[in-house]
């Protein structure tokens, strides 16, 4: 089965440092997403991306966050200056279509970010 | 954000019996609902979904029921197998606003042999 791959699986960074989390979505998918799950909390939507543009973002996705599709395969999430509260599991996801009906959003295994 | 709520953090059932996982929502604009399963150290895996125009959707051992008036959905797994042991997340979306998912807290299902 096709899968979304994420790197790194775990990263420890110092507060204030920049972090880039990388994702390779499924090859024929056109819609990309980042979600995060803080330990003990819900999985939360961060951002969706289509046609090289952000299509929707949540209130969590402030100016410290950015996303990019630098080439034909990678989709990245950058956190400019990490804070302790950014510690979470970050999930990349992708889907073939933008609507949910008859569509499936596939998630990667996650990148665990620890900010110290 | 309490728009999607799974009130049972855990559920334990015997192999072969039925597992019933419940989910409630408050946002009446939600019109598409999904269940995801998650094993430790893995991402959520899509299980089954249902549109608000239906009240039931079945796929093998998995059936999702939607009660719009009660803003409640449930996932039935029959028969339950030990390999079904995982965290199950309910998620909801407003199709008109794209495919942004709002998740519940998750329910840890343990199926005992």
PDB file of C-alpha atoms in Angstrom:
ATOM      1  CA  UNK A   1       0.000   0.000   0.000  1.00  0.00           C
ATOM      2  CA  UNK A   2       1.304   3.498  -0.778  1.00  0.00           C
ATOM      3  CA  UNK A   3       2.468   5.446   2.219  1.00  0.00           C
ATOM      4  CA  UNK A   4       3.365   8.883   3.431  1.00  0.00           C
ATOM      5  CA  UNK A   5       6.904   8.994   4.787  1.00  0.00           C
ATOM      6  CA  UNK A   6       8.252  11.466   7.309  1.00  0.00           C
ATOM      7  CA  UNK A   7      11.705  12.404   8.525  1.00  0.00           C
ATOM      8  CA  UNK A   8      13.069  12.639  11.103  1.00  0.00           C
ATOM      9  CA  UNK A   9      11.168  10.236  13.272  1.00  0.00           C
ATOM     10  CA  UNK A  10      12.396  12.060  16.344  1.00  0.00           C
ATOM     11  CA  UNK A  11      14.157  15.379  16.789  1.00  0.00           C
ATOM     12  CA  UNK A  12      15.336  17.134  19.913  1.00  0.00           C
ATOM     13  CA  UNK A  13      15.977  20.842  19.560  1.00  0.00           C
ATOM     14  CA  UNK A  14      16.776  23.760  21.797  1.00  0.00           C
ATOM     15  CA  UNK A  15      14.189  26.437  22.381  1.00  0.00           C
ATOM     16  CA  UNK A  16      14.542  29.214  19.835  1.00  0.00           C
ATOM     17  CA  UNK A  17      16.068  27.013  17.155  1.00  0.00           C
ATOM     18  CA  UNK A  18      14.552  26.487  13.738  1.00  0.00           C
ATOM     19  CA  UNK A  19      13.221  23.066  12.851  1.00  0.00           C
ATOM     20  CA  UNK A  20      12.245  21.604   9.503  1.00  0.00           C
ATOM     21  CA  UNK A  21      10.128  18.484   9.371  1.00  0.00           C
ATOM     22  CA  UNK A  22      10.041  16.669   6.072  1.00  0.00           C
ATOM     23  CA  UNK A  23       7.396  14.612   4.389  1.00  0.00           C
ATOM     24  CA  UNK A  24       7.085  12.716   1.139  1.00  0.00           C
ATOM     25  CA  UNK A  25       3.385  12.472   0.308  1.00  0.00           C
ATOM     26  CA  UNK A  26       1.940   9.704  -1.816  1.00  0.00           C
ATOM     27  CA  UNK A  27       3.054  10.354  -5.377  1.00  0.00           C
ATOM     28  CA  UNK A  28      -0.259  11.001  -7.146  1.00  0.00           C
ATOM     29  CA  UNK A  29      -1.748  13.015  -4.293  1.00  0.00           C
ATOM     30  CA  UNK A  30      -2.392  16.703  -4.718  1.00  0.00           C
ATOM     31  CA  UNK A  31      -3.517  17.797  -1.249  1.00  0.00           C
ATOM     32  CA  UNK A  32      -1.165  17.901   1.689  1.00  0.00           C
ATOM     33  CA  UNK A  33      -1.679  18.494   5.376  1.00  0.00           C
ATOM     34  CA  UNK A  34       0.096  18.856   8.682  1.00  0.00           C
ATOM     35  CA  UNK A  35      -1.487  17.853  11.956  1.00  0.00           C
ATOM     36  CA  UNK A  36       0.028  17.664  15.405  1.00  0.00           C
ATOM     37  CA  UNK A  37      -0.694  15.836  18.633  1.00  0.00           C
ATOM     38  CA  UNK A  38       0.654  17.176  21.893  1.00  0.00           C
ATOM     39  CA  UNK A  39       1.155  14.355  24.384  1.00  0.00           C
ATOM     40  CA  UNK A  40      -2.140  13.473  26.006  1.00  0.00           C
ATOM     41  CA  UNK A  41      -4.156  15.783  23.774  1.00  0.00           C
ATOM     42  CA  UNK A  42      -6.150  15.519  20.565  1.00  0.00           C
ATOM     43  CA  UNK A  43      -4.793  15.369  17.068  1.00  0.00           C
ATOM     44  CA  UNK A  44      -5.113  18.965  15.795  1.00  0.00           C
ATOM     45  CA  UNK A  45      -5.215  20.336  12.293  1.00  0.00           C
ATOM     46  CA  UNK A  46      -2.464  22.801  11.402  1.00  0.00           C
ATOM     47  CA  UNK A  47      -2.595  23.495   7.685  1.00  0.00           C
ATOM     48  CA  UNK A  48      -3.689  22.221   4.302  1.00  0.00           C
ATOM     49  CA  UNK A  49      -1.833  22.891   1.060  1.00  0.00           C
ATOM     50  CA  UNK A  50      -2.838  22.600  -2.573  1.00  0.00           C
ATOM     51  CA  UNK A  51      -1.384  23.876  -5.809  1.00  0.00           C
ATOM     52  CA  UNK A  52       1.571  25.441  -4.011  1.00  0.00           C
ATOM     53  CA  UNK A  53      -0.627  27.477  -1.732  1.00  0.00           C
ATOM     54  CA  UNK A  54      -2.011  27.202   1.750  1.00  0.00           C
ATOM     55  CA  UNK A  55      -5.712  26.445   1.337  1.00  0.00           C
ATOM     56  CA  UNK A  56      -6.620  26.495   5.014  1.00  0.00           C
ATOM     57  CA  UNK A  57      -4.842  26.982   8.319  1.00  0.00           C
ATOM     58  CA  UNK A  58      -5.813  26.792  11.951  1.00  0.00           C
ATOM     59  CA  UNK A  59      -5.269  29.347  14.682  1.00  0.00           C
ATOM     60  CA  UNK A  60      -2.278  27.266  15.818  1.00  0.00           C
ATOM     61  CA  UNK A  61      -0.515  27.912  12.524  1.00  0.00           C
ATOM     62  CA  UNK A  62       0.861  31.362  13.317  1.00  0.00           C
ATOM     63  CA  UNK A  63       3.753  33.290  11.786  1.00  0.00           C
ATOM     64  CA  UNK A  64       6.247  30.920  13.370  1.00  0.00           C
ATOM     65  CA  UNK A  65       5.087  28.163  11.062  1.00  0.00           C
ATOM     66  CA  UNK A  66       5.496  27.841   7.324  1.00  0.00           C
ATOM     67  CA  UNK A  67       5.063  25.108   4.756  1.00  0.00           C
ATOM     68  CA  UNK A  68       6.721  24.560   1.455  1.00  0.00           C
ATOM     69  CA  UNK A  69       6.843  22.140  -1.397  1.00  0.00           C
ATOM     70  CA  UNK A  70      10.436  22.768  -2.511  1.00  0.00           C
ATOM     71  CA  UNK A  71      10.431  20.129  -5.246  1.00  0.00           C
ATOM     72  CA  UNK A  72       8.099  17.602  -6.796  1.00  0.00           C
ATOM     73  CA  UNK A  73       8.192  15.185  -3.911  1.00  0.00           C
ATOM     74  CA  UNK A  74       8.843  16.842  -0.560  1.00  0.00           C
ATOM     75  CA  UNK A  75       6.471  18.782   1.639  1.00  0.00           C
ATOM     76  CA  UNK A  76       8.037  20.530   4.616  1.00  0.00           C
ATOM     77  CA  UNK A  77       6.898  22.169   7.818  1.00  0.00           C
ATOM     78  CA  UNK A  78       9.218  24.792   9.257  1.00  0.00           C
ATOM     79  CA  UNK A  79       9.009  26.172  12.763  1.00  0.00           C
ATOM     80  CA  UNK A  80      11.123  29.309  12.853  1.00  0.00           C
ATOM     81  CA  UNK A  81      11.842  29.716  16.541  1.00  0.00           C
ATOM     82  CA  UNK A  82      10.697  26.745  18.549  1.00  0.00           C
ATOM     83  CA  UNK A  83       8.988  27.063  21.901  1.00  0.00           C
ATOM     84  CA  UNK A  84       8.595  24.458  24.605  1.00  0.00           C
ATOM     85  CA  UNK A  85       4.916  24.145  23.759  1.00  0.00           C
ATOM     86  CA  UNK A  86       5.782  23.103  20.201  1.00  0.00           C
ATOM     87  CA  UNK A  87       6.823  19.715  21.570  1.00  0.00           C
ATOM     88  CA  UNK A  88       4.451  17.281  19.899  1.00  0.00           C
ATOM     89  CA  UNK A  89       4.092  14.530  17.338  1.00  0.00           C
ATOM     90  CA  UNK A  90       3.690  16.126  13.928  1.00  0.00           C
ATOM     91  CA  UNK A  91       1.793  14.149  11.314  1.00  0.00           C
ATOM     92  CA  UNK A  92       1.987  14.805   7.617  1.00  0.00           C
ATOM     93  CA  UNK A  93      -0.923  13.620   5.507  1.00  0.00           C
ATOM     94  CA  UNK A  94      -1.962  13.620   1.886  1.00  0.00           C
ATOM     95  CA  UNK A  95      -5.005  12.911  -0.230  1.00  0.00           C
ATOM     96  CA  UNK A  96      -5.835  12.623  -3.880  1.00  0.00           C
ATOM     97  CA  UNK A  97      -8.862  14.872  -3.689  1.00  0.00           C
ATOM     98  CA  UNK A  98      -9.770  17.926  -1.669  1.00  0.00           C
ATOM     99  CA  UNK A  99     -13.162  16.795  -0.518  1.00  0.00           C
ATOM    100  CA  UNK A 100     -13.699  13.853   1.757  1.00  0.00           C
ATOM    101  CA  UNK A 101     -16.489  12.043  -0.054  1.00  0.00           C
ATOM    102  CA  UNK A 102     -15.005   8.988  -1.708  1.00  0.00           C
ATOM    103  CA  UNK A 103     -11.562  10.138  -0.663  1.00  0.00           C
ATOM    104  CA  UNK A 104      -9.083   9.083   1.990  1.00  0.00           C
ATOM    105  CA  UNK A 105      -6.539  11.103   3.880  1.00  0.00           C
ATOM    106  CA  UNK A 106      -3.406   9.060   4.466  1.00  0.00           C
ATOM    107  CA  UNK A 107      -1.193   9.891   7.427  1.00  0.00           C
ATOM    108  CA  UNK A 108       2.514   9.392   7.890  1.00  0.00           C
ATOM    109  CA  UNK A 109       4.021   7.798  10.972  1.00  0.00           C
ATOM    110  CA  UNK A 110       4.797  11.135  12.531  1.00  0.00           C
ATOM    111  CA  UNK A 111       7.823  13.144  13.599  1.00  0.00           C
ATOM    112  CA  UNK A 112       8.224  13.486  17.314  1.00  0.00           C
ATOM    113  CA  UNK A 113       9.596  16.933  18.166  1.00  0.00           C
ATOM    114  CA  UNK A 114      10.987  17.612  21.617  1.00  0.00           C
ATOM    115  CA  UNK A 115      11.909  21.199  22.443  1.00  0.00           C
ATOM    116  CA  UNK A 116      14.187  21.596  25.456  1.00  0.00           C
TER     117      UNK A 116
ATOM    118  CA  UNK B   1     -12.077  22.548  21.428  1.00  0.00           C
ATOM    119  CA  UNK B   2     -14.841  20.127  22.383  1.00  0.00           C
ATOM    120  CA  UNK B   3     -16.551  19.850  19.009  1.00  0.00           C
ATOM    121  CA  UNK B   4     -15.850  16.129  18.809  1.00  0.00           C
ATOM    122  CA  UNK B   5     -15.821  14.103  21.979  1.00  0.00           C
ATOM    123  CA  UNK B   6     -15.078  10.507  22.791  1.00  0.00           C
ATOM    124  CA  UNK B   7     -16.101  10.070  26.390  1.00  0.00           C
ATOM    125  CA  UNK B   8     -14.566   6.658  26.950  1.00  0.00           C
ATOM    126  CA  UNK B   9     -10.781   6.767  27.113  1.00  0.00           C
ATOM    127  CA  UNK B  10     -10.631   2.981  27.115  1.00  0.00           C
ATOM    128  CA  UNK B  11     -12.650  -0.115  26.294  1.00  0.00           C
ATOM    129  CA  UNK B  12     -11.842  -3.753  26.916  1.00  0.00           C
ATOM    130  CA  UNK B  13     -13.657  -6.626  25.185  1.00  0.00           C
ATOM    131  CA  UNK B  14     -13.217 -10.337  24.703  1.00  0.00           C
ATOM    132  CA  UNK B  15     -12.118 -11.738  21.383  1.00  0.00           C
ATOM    133  CA  UNK B  16     -15.109 -12.626  19.238  1.00  0.00           C
ATOM    134  CA  UNK B  17     -17.463 -10.198  20.959  1.00  0.00           C
ATOM    135  CA  UNK B  18     -18.682  -6.861  19.689  1.00  0.00           C
ATOM    136  CA  UNK B  19     -16.736  -3.658  20.322  1.00  0.00           C
ATOM    137  CA  UNK B  20     -18.773  -0.467  20.321  1.00  0.00           C
ATOM    138  CA  UNK B  21     -16.906   2.818  20.264  1.00  0.00           C
ATOM    139  CA  UNK B  22     -18.866   6.018  20.691  1.00  0.00           C
ATOM    140  CA  UNK B  23     -18.413   9.590  19.574  1.00  0.00           C
ATOM    141  CA  UNK B  24     -20.464  12.747  20.067  1.00  0.00           C
ATOM    142  CA  UNK B  25     -20.213  16.029  18.249  1.00  0.00           C
ATOM    143  CA  UNK B  26     -21.609  19.490  18.785  1.00  0.00           C
ATOM    144  CA  UNK B  27     -21.059  21.253  15.476  1.00  0.00           C
ATOM    145  CA  UNK B  28     -24.193  20.802  13.374  1.00  0.00           C
ATOM    146  CA  UNK B  29     -22.234  21.862  10.297  1.00  0.00           C
ATOM    147  CA  UNK B  30     -20.250  18.634  10.321  1.00  0.00           C
ATOM    148  CA  UNK B  31     -21.398  16.505   7.431  1.00  0.00           C
ATOM    149  CA  UNK B  32     -18.724  13.876   7.061  1.00  0.00           C
ATOM    150  CA  UNK B  33     -17.431  11.540   9.738  1.00  0.00           C
ATOM    151  CA  UNK B  34     -14.519   9.165   9.850  1.00  0.00           C
ATOM    152  CA  UNK B  35     -12.922   6.610  12.112  1.00  0.00           C
ATOM    153  CA  UNK B  36      -9.176   6.178  12.267  1.00  0.00           C
ATOM    154  CA  UNK B  37      -7.169   3.525  14.059  1.00  0.00           C
ATOM    155  CA  UNK B  38      -3.752   4.230  15.496  1.00  0.00           C
ATOM    156  CA  UNK B  39      -1.089   1.854  16.719  1.00  0.00           C
ATOM    157  CA  UNK B  40       1.783   3.143  18.871  1.00  0.00           C
ATOM    158  CA  UNK B  41       4.542   4.838  16.860  1.00  0.00           C
ATOM    159  CA  UNK B  42       2.397   4.890  13.739  1.00  0.00           C
ATOM    160  CA  UNK B  43       0.176   7.479  12.123  1.00  0.00           C
ATOM    161  CA  UNK B  44      -3.616   7.240  12.098  1.00  0.00           C
ATOM    162  CA  UNK B  45      -4.953   4.733   9.571  1.00  0.00           C
ATOM    163  CA  UNK B  46      -8.311   5.319   7.906  1.00  0.00           C
ATOM    164  CA  UNK B  47     -10.941   2.723   8.757  1.00  0.00           C
ATOM    165  CA  UNK B  48     -14.371   3.777   7.619  1.00  0.00           C
ATOM    166  CA  UNK B  49     -16.389   6.899   6.956  1.00  0.00           C
ATOM    167  CA  UNK B  50     -19.964   8.051   6.641  1.00  0.00           C
ATOM    168  CA  UNK B  51     -21.657  11.002   5.042  1.00  0.00           C
ATOM    169  CA  UNK B  52     -24.433  12.814   6.876  1.00  0.00           C
ATOM    170  CA  UNK B  53     -26.922  11.724   4.212  1.00  0.00           C
ATOM    171  CA  UNK B  54     -26.584   8.161   5.487  1.00  0.00           C
ATOM    172  CA  UNK B  55     -27.186   6.577   8.854  1.00  0.00           C
ATOM    173  CA  UNK B  56     -25.132   3.440   8.385  1.00  0.00           C
ATOM    174  CA  UNK B  57     -22.078   2.317   6.493  1.00  0.00           C
ATOM    175  CA  UNK B  58     -20.625  -1.150   6.619  1.00  0.00           C
ATOM    176  CA  UNK B  59     -17.250  -2.498   5.570  1.00  0.00           C
ATOM    177  CA  UNK B  60     -16.495  -6.054   6.571  1.00  0.00           C
ATOM    178  CA  UNK B  61     -16.316  -6.309  10.345  1.00  0.00           C
ATOM    179  CA  UNK B  62     -16.683  -2.543  10.743  1.00  0.00           C
ATOM    180  CA  UNK B  63     -19.962  -0.659  10.778  1.00  0.00           C
ATOM    181  CA  UNK B  64     -20.443   3.007  11.519  1.00  0.00           C
ATOM    182  CA  UNK B  65     -23.811   4.320  12.652  1.00  0.00           C
ATOM    183  CA  UNK B  66     -24.771   7.978  12.548  1.00  0.00           C
ATOM    184  CA  UNK B  67     -27.611   9.498  14.562  1.00  0.00           C
ATOM    185  CA  UNK B  68     -27.820  13.086  13.353  1.00  0.00           C
ATOM    186  CA  UNK B  69     -30.562  14.146  15.719  1.00  0.00           C
ATOM    187  CA  UNK B  70     -28.487  13.025  18.682  1.00  0.00           C
ATOM    188  CA  UNK B  71     -25.219  14.186  17.087  1.00  0.00           C
ATOM    189  CA  UNK B  72     -23.801  10.788  17.855  1.00  0.00           C
ATOM    190  CA  UNK B  73     -21.914   8.184  15.932  1.00  0.00           C
ATOM    191  CA  UNK B  74     -20.604   4.799  16.829  1.00  0.00           C
ATOM    192  CA  UNK B  75     -18.239   2.242  15.423  1.00  0.00           C
ATOM    193  CA  UNK B  76     -19.102  -1.429  15.778  1.00  0.00           C
ATOM    194  CA  UNK B  77     -16.467  -4.090  15.311  1.00  0.00           C
ATOM    195  CA  UNK B  78     -17.808  -7.616  15.017  1.00  0.00           C
ATOM    196  CA  UNK B  79     -16.206  -9.974  15.772  1.00  0.00           C
ATOM    197  CA  UNK B  80     -13.419  -8.249  17.654  1.00  0.00           C
ATOM    198  CA  UNK B  81      -9.913  -9.620  17.200  1.00  0.00           C
ATOM    199  CA  UNK B  82      -6.760  -9.099  19.285  1.00  0.00           C
ATOM    200  CA  UNK B  83      -5.210  -7.284  16.304  1.00  0.00           C
ATOM    201  CA  UNK B  84      -7.920  -4.662  16.634  1.00  0.00           C
ATOM    202  CA  UNK B  85      -6.306  -3.448  19.859  1.00  0.00           C
ATOM    203  CA  UNK B  86      -5.367   0.161  19.136  1.00  0.00           C
ATOM    204  CA  UNK B  87      -6.496   3.720  19.754  1.00  0.00           C
ATOM    205  CA  UNK B  88      -9.579   4.627  17.730  1.00  0.00           C
ATOM    206  CA  UNK B  89     -10.190   8.220  16.755  1.00  0.00           C
ATOM    207  CA  UNK B  90     -13.440   9.671  15.604  1.00  0.00           C
ATOM    208  CA  UNK B  91     -13.063  12.655  13.243  1.00  0.00           C
ATOM    209  CA  UNK B  92     -15.481  15.026  11.595  1.00  0.00           C
ATOM    210  CA  UNK B  93     -15.415  17.546   8.813  1.00  0.00           C
ATOM    211  CA  UNK B  94     -17.499  20.189   7.102  1.00  0.00           C
ATOM    212  CA  UNK B  95     -17.171  19.257   3.445  1.00  0.00           C
ATOM    213  CA  UNK B  96     -18.007  22.767   2.364  1.00  0.00           C
ATOM    214  CA  UNK B  97     -14.888  24.020   4.129  1.00  0.00           C
ATOM    215  CA  UNK B  98     -12.545  21.479   2.611  1.00  0.00           C
ATOM    216  CA  UNK B  99     -11.211  18.366   4.251  1.00  0.00           C
ATOM    217  CA  UNK B 100      -9.991  19.715   7.578  1.00  0.00           C
ATOM    218  CA  UNK B 101     -10.545  17.034  10.190  1.00  0.00           C
ATOM    219  CA  UNK B 102     -11.551  17.678  13.790  1.00  0.00           C
ATOM    220  CA  UNK B 103     -10.574  14.750  15.963  1.00  0.00           C
ATOM    221  CA  UNK B 104     -11.899  13.316  19.181  1.00  0.00           C
ATOM    222  CA  UNK B 105      -9.616  12.348  22.053  1.00  0.00           C
ATOM    223  CA  UNK B 106      -9.436   8.708  21.075  1.00  0.00           C
ATOM    224  CA  UNK B 107     -10.493   5.471  22.772  1.00  0.00           C
ATOM    225  CA  UNK B 108      -7.979   2.763  23.577  1.00  0.00           C
ATOM    226  CA  UNK B 109      -9.531  -0.554  22.598  1.00  0.00           C
ATOM    227  CA  UNK B 110      -8.075  -3.718  24.068  1.00  0.00           C
ATOM    228  CA  UNK B 111      -9.312  -7.034  22.726  1.00  0.00           C
ATOM    229  CA  UNK B 112      -8.405  -9.875  25.032  1.00  0.00           C
ATOM    230  CA  UNK B 113      -7.773 -13.352  23.610  1.00  0.00           C
TER     231      UNK B 113
END
